[in-house]
Tab-separated table of C-alpha atoms in Angstrom:
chain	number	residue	atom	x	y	z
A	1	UNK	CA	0.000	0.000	0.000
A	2	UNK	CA	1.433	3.274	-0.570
A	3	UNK	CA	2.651	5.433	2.036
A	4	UNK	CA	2.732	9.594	2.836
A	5	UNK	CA	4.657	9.355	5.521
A	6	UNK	CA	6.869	6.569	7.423
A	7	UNK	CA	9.304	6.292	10.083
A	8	UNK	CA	12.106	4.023	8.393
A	9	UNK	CA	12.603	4.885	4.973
A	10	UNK	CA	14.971	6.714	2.857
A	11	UNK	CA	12.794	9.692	2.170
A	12	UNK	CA	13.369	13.685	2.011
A	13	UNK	CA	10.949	14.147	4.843
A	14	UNK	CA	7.885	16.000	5.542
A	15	UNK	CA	7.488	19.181	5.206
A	16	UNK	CA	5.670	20.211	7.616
A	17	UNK	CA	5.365	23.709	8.017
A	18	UNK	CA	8.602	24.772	5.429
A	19	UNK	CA	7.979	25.843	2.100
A	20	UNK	CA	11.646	24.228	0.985
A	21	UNK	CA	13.729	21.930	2.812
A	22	UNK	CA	17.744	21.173	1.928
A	23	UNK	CA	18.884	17.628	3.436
A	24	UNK	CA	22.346	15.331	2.733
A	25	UNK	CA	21.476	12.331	1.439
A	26	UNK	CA	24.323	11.079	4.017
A	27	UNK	CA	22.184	12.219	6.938
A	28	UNK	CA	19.307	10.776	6.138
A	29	UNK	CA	21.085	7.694	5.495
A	30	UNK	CA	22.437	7.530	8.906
A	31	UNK	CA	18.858	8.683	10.399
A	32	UNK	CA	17.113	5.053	9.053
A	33	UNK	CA	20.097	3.347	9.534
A	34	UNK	CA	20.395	2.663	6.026
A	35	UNK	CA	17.081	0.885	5.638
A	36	UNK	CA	15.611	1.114	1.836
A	37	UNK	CA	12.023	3.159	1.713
A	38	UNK	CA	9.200	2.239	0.640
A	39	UNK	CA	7.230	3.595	-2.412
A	40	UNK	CA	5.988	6.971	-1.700
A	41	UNK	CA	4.893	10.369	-3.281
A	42	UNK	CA	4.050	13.889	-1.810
A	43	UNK	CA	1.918	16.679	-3.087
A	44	UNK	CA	5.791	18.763	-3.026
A	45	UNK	CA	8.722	18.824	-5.782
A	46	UNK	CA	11.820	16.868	-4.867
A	47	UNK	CA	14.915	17.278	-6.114
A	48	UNK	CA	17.567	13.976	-5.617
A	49	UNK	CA	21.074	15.346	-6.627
A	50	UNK	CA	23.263	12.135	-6.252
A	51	UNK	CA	27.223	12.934	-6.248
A	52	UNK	CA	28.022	9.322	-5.352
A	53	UNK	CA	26.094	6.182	-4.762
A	54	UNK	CA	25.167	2.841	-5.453
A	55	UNK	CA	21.396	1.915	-5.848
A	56	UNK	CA	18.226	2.657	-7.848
A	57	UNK	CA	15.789	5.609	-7.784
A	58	UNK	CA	12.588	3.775	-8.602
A	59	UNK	CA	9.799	6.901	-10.501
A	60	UNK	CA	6.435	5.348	-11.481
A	61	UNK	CA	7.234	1.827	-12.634
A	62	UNK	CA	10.706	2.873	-14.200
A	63	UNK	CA	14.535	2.271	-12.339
A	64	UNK	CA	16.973	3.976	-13.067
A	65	UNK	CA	20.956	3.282	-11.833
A	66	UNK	CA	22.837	5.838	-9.463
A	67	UNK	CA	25.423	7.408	-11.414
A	68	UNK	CA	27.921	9.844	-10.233
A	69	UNK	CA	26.324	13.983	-10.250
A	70	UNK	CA	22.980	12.644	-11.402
A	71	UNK	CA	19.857	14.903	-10.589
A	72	UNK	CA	16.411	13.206	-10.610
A	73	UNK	CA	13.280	15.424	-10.751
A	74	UNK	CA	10.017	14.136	-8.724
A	75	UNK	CA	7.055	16.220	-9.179
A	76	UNK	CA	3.762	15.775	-6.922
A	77	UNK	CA	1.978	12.487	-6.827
A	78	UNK	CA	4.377	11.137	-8.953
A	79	UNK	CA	5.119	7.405	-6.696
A	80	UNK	CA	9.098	6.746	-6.229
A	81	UNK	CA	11.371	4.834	-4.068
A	82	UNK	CA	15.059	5.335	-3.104
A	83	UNK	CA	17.016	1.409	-2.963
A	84	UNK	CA	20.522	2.667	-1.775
A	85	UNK	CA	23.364	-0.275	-1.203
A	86	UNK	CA	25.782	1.891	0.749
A	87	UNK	CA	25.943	5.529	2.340
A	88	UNK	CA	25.348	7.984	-0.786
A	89	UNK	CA	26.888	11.735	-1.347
A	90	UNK	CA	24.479	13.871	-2.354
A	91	UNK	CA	21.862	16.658	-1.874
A	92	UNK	CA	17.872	16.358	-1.378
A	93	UNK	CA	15.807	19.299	-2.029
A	94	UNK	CA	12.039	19.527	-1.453
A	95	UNK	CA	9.990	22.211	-2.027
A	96	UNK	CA	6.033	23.293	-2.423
A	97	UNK	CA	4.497	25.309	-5.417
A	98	UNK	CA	3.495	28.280	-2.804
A	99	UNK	CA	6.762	28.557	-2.518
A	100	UNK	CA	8.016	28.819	-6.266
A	101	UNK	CA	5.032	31.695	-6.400
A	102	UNK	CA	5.841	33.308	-3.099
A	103	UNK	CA	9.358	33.529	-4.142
A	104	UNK	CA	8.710	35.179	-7.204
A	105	UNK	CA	9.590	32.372	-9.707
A	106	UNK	CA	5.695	32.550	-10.997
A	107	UNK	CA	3.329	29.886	-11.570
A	108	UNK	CA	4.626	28.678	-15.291
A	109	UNK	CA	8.456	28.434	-14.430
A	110	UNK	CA	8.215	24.662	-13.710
A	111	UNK	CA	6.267	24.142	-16.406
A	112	UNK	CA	8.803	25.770	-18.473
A	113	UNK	CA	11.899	24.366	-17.418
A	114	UNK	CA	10.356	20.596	-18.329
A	115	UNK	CA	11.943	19.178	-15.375
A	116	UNK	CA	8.914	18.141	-13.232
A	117	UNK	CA	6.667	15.169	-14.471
A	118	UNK	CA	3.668	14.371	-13.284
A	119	UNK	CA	3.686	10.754	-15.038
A	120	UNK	CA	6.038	9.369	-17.676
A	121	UNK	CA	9.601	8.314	-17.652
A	122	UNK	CA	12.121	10.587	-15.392
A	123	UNK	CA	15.480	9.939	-16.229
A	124	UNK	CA	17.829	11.728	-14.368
A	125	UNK	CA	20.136	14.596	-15.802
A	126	UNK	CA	23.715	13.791	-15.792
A	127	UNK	CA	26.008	16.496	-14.905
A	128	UNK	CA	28.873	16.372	-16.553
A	129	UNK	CA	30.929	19.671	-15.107
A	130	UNK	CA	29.341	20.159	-11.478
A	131	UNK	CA	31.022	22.905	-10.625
A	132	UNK	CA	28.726	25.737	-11.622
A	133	UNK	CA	26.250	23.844	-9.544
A	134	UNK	CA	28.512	23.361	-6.666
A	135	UNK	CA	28.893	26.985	-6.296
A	136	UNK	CA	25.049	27.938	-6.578
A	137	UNK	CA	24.158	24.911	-4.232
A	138	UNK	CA	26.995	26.301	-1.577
A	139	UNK	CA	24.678	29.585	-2.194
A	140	UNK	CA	20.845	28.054	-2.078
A	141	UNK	CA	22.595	25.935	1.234
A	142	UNK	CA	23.932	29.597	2.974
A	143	UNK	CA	20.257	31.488	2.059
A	144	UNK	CA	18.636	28.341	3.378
A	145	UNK	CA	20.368	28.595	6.702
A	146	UNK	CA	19.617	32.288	6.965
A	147	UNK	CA	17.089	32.816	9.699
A	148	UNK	CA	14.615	35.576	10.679
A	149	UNK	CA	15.620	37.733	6.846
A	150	UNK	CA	12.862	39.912	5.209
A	151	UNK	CA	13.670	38.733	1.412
A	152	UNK	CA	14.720	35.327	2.316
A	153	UNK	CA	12.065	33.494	0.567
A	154	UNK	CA	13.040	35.646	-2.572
A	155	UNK	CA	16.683	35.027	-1.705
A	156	UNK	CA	16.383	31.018	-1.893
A	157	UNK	CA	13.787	31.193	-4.498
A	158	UNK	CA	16.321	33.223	-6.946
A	159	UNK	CA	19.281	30.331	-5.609
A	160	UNK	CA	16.627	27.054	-6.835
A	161	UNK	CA	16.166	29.336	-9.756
A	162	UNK	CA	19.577	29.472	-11.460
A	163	UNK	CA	19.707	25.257	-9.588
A	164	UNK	CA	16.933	24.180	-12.018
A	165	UNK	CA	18.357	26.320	-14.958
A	166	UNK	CA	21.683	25.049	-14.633
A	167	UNK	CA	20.164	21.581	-14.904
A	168	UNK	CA	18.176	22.640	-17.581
A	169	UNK	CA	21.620	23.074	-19.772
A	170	UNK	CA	23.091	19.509	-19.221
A	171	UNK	CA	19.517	17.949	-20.617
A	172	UNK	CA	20.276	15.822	-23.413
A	173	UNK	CA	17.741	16.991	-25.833
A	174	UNK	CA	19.287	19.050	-28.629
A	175	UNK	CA	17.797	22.497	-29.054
A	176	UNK	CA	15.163	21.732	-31.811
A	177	UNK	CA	13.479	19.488	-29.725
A	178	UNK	CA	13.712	21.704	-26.429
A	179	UNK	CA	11.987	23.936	-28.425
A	180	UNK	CA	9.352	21.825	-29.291
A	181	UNK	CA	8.912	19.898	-25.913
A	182	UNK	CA	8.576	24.168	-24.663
A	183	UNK	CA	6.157	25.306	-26.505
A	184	UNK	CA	2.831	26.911	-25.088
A	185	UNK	CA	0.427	24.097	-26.753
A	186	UNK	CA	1.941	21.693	-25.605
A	187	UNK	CA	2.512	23.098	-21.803
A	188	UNK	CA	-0.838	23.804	-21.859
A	189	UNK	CA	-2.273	20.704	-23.137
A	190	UNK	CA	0.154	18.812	-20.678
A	191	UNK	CA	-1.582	21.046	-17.844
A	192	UNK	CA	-4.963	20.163	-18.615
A	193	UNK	CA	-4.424	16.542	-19.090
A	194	UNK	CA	-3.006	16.511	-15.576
A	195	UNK	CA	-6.186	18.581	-14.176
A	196	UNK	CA	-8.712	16.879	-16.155
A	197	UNK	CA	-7.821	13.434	-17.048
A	198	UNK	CA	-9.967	12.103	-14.433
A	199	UNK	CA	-13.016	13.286	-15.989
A	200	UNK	CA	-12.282	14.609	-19.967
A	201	UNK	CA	-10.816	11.107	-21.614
A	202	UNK	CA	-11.265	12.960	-24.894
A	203	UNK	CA	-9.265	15.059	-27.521
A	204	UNK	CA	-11.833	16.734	-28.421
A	205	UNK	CA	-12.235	17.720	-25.122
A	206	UNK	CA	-8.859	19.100	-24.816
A	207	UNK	CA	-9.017	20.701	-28.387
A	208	UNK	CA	-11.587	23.103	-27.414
A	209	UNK	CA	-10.490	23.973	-24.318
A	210	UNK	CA	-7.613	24.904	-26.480
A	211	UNK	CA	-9.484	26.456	-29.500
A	212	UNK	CA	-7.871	24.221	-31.389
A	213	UNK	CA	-8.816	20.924	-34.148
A	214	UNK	CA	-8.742	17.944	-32.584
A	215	UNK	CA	-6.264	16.796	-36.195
A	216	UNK	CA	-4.101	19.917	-35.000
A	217	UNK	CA	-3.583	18.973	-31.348
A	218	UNK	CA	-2.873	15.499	-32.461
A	219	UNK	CA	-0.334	16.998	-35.462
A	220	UNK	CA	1.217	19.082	-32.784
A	221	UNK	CA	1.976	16.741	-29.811
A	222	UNK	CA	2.950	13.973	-31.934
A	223	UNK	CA	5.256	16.587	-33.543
A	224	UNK	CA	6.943	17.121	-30.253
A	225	UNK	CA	7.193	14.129	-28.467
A	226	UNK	CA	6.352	11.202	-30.192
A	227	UNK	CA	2.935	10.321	-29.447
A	228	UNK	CA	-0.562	11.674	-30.250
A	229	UNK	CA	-2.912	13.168	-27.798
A	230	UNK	CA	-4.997	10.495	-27.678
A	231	UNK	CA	-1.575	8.586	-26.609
A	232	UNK	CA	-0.490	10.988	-24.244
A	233	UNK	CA	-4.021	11.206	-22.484
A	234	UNK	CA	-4.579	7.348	-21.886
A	235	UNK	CA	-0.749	6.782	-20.546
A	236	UNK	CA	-1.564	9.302	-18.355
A	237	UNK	CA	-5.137	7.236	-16.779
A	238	UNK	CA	-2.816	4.112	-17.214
A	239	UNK	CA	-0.455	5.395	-14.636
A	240	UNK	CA	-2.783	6.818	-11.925
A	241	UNK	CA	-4.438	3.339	-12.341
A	242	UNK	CA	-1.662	1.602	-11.868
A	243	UNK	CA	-0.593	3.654	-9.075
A	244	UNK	CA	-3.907	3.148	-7.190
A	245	UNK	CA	-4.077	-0.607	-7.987
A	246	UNK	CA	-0.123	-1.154	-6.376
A	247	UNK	CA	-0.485	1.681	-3.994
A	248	UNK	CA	-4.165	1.641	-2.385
A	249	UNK	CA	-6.604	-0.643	-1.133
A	250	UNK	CA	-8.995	0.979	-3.099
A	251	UNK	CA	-11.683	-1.404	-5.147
A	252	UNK	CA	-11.553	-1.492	-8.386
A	253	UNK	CA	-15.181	-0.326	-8.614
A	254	UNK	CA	-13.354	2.848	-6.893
A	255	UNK	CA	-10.803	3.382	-9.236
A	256	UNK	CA	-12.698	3.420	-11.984
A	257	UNK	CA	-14.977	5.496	-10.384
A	258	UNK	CA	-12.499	8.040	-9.649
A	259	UNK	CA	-10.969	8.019	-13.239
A	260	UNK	CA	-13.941	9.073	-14.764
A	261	UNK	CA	-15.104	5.789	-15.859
A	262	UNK	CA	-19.319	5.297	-15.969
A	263	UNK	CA	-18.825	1.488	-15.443
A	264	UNK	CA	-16.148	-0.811	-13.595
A	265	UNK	CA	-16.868	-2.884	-16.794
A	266	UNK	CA	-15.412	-0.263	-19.017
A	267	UNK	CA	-12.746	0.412	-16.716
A	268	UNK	CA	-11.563	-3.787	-16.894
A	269	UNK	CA	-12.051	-3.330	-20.780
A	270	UNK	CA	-9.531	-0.169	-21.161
A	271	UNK	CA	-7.106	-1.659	-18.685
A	272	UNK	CA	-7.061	-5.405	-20.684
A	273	UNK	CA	-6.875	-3.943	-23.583
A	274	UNK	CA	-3.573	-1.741	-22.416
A	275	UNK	CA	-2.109	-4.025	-20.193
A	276	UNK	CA	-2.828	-7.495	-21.390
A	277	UNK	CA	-4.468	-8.515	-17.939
A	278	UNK	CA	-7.409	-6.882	-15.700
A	279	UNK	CA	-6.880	-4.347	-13.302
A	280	UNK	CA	-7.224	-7.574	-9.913
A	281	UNK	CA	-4.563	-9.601	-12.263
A	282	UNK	CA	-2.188	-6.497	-12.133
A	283	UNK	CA	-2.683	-5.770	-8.541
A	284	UNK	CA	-2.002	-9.651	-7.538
A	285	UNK	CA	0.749	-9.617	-9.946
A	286	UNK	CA	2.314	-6.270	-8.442
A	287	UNK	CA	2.218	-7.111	-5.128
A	288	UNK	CA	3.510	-10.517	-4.951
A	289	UNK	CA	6.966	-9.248	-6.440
């Protein structure tokens, strides 16, 4: 089942009342003794900056290896788990979207930067020269220890800022496609997929939200990444179902319920048809790994 919060796993914390937290991955390591978490997600941003390690960062159904200065990006709800083999190096940093607002980034900077998923593969960003980074995490680290400092919030919040766009220049898309993955259509249609999806299964839907054809939208996104929008929107019910089915004890009446389905009978149908087995099979499956 999954958790929110737990006492023994390697996790970034809660937040509590803080807006952004800064934590070694060494200390936290030390405070579970080294014990692997279990899967997890967080209605914050987290930030896993590995310098050195051995172990997995398991992000909705994908692993991916530790490498040396590799940054993983976790945005809210997304379900991950951290399976460390020895004491790590590295940095975790959590933060809320109040804060990214409150600090002055505004409301579309994550959006922008492409960092943050909210479903879909998250491989990590390699860093090949850390030591820009080095220097503006030794500043974000200082501003973070300030105390009792009328602009501090503005102070960190400009520190994450140039964080997330030095990361933003080691990605390994080439410039074309950064263009393409950034442009307004496609943020926006990614935004209202991940508001709506739940209850608007169609691109027609989503094509007049956007004053748009439904041909164009489906020209456009597969354009930029790959897939069409009627792709992009069923991957993205795929993966909350899978999350609930692995992660809750929710019926499957429920979950279908909640994903905008009429009928738990449509519901089995989409998920067979996607996954090869029914939503129980996949559960049973899931859980007996």
């Amino acid at each position: 089942m999954l958790s929110n919060t737990s006492k023994g796993d390697f996790r970034e914390g809660d937040m509590g009342q803080s807006s952004i937290k800064i934590e070694r991955m060494e200390e936290i390591f030390d405070k579970v003794n080294g014990e692997i978490d279990i899967p997890h997600r967080h209605d914050y941003n987290t930030v896993v900056w590995v310098r050195e390690g051995e172990g997995s960062h398991i992000i909705d159904f994908n692993e991916y290896a530790f490498g040396k200065d590799h940054v993983f990006f976790v945005g809210p709800g997304q379900v991950h788990q951290m399976k460390t083999l020895k004491r790590p190096k590295g940095w975790v940093i959590t933060f809320q979207n109040d804060f990214v607002v409150r600090s002055g980034l505004g409301r579309d900077f994550l959006i922008n930067v492409n960092l943050f998923r909210q479903y879909s593969e998250s491989p990590p960003i390699v860093i090949t020269d850390p030591s820009r980074l080095l220097r503006i995490m030794d500043l974000l680290h200082e501003e973070y220890d300030i105390d009792n400092f009328k602009y501090r919030s503005e102070a960190q919040g400009a520190a994450l800022k140039l964080f997330l766009i030095e990361c933003v220049r080691f990605c390994l898309l080439d410039n074309q496609k950064a263009n393409k993955v950034g442009s307004p259509l496609l943020i926006a249609f990614k935004s209202m997929v991940n508001q709506h999806f739940n209850e608007k299964h169609k691109v027609a839907e989503y094509a007049d939200m956007l004053a748009v054809t439904p041909k164009y939208l489906n020209e456009i996104i597969k354009t930029a990444i790959g897939v069409t929008a009627k792709d992009y929107i069923i991957d993205r019910i795929l993966i909350e179902a899978k999350r609930m089915l692995l992660h809750t004890d929710d019926s499957v009446k429920m979950i279908a319920l909640s994903l905008g389905f009429a009928e738990p009978l449509h519901f089995n149908a989409f998920f067979k048809n996607k996954v090869k087995v029914t939503p129980l099979a996949y559960r049973k499956a899931s859980r007996s790994k």
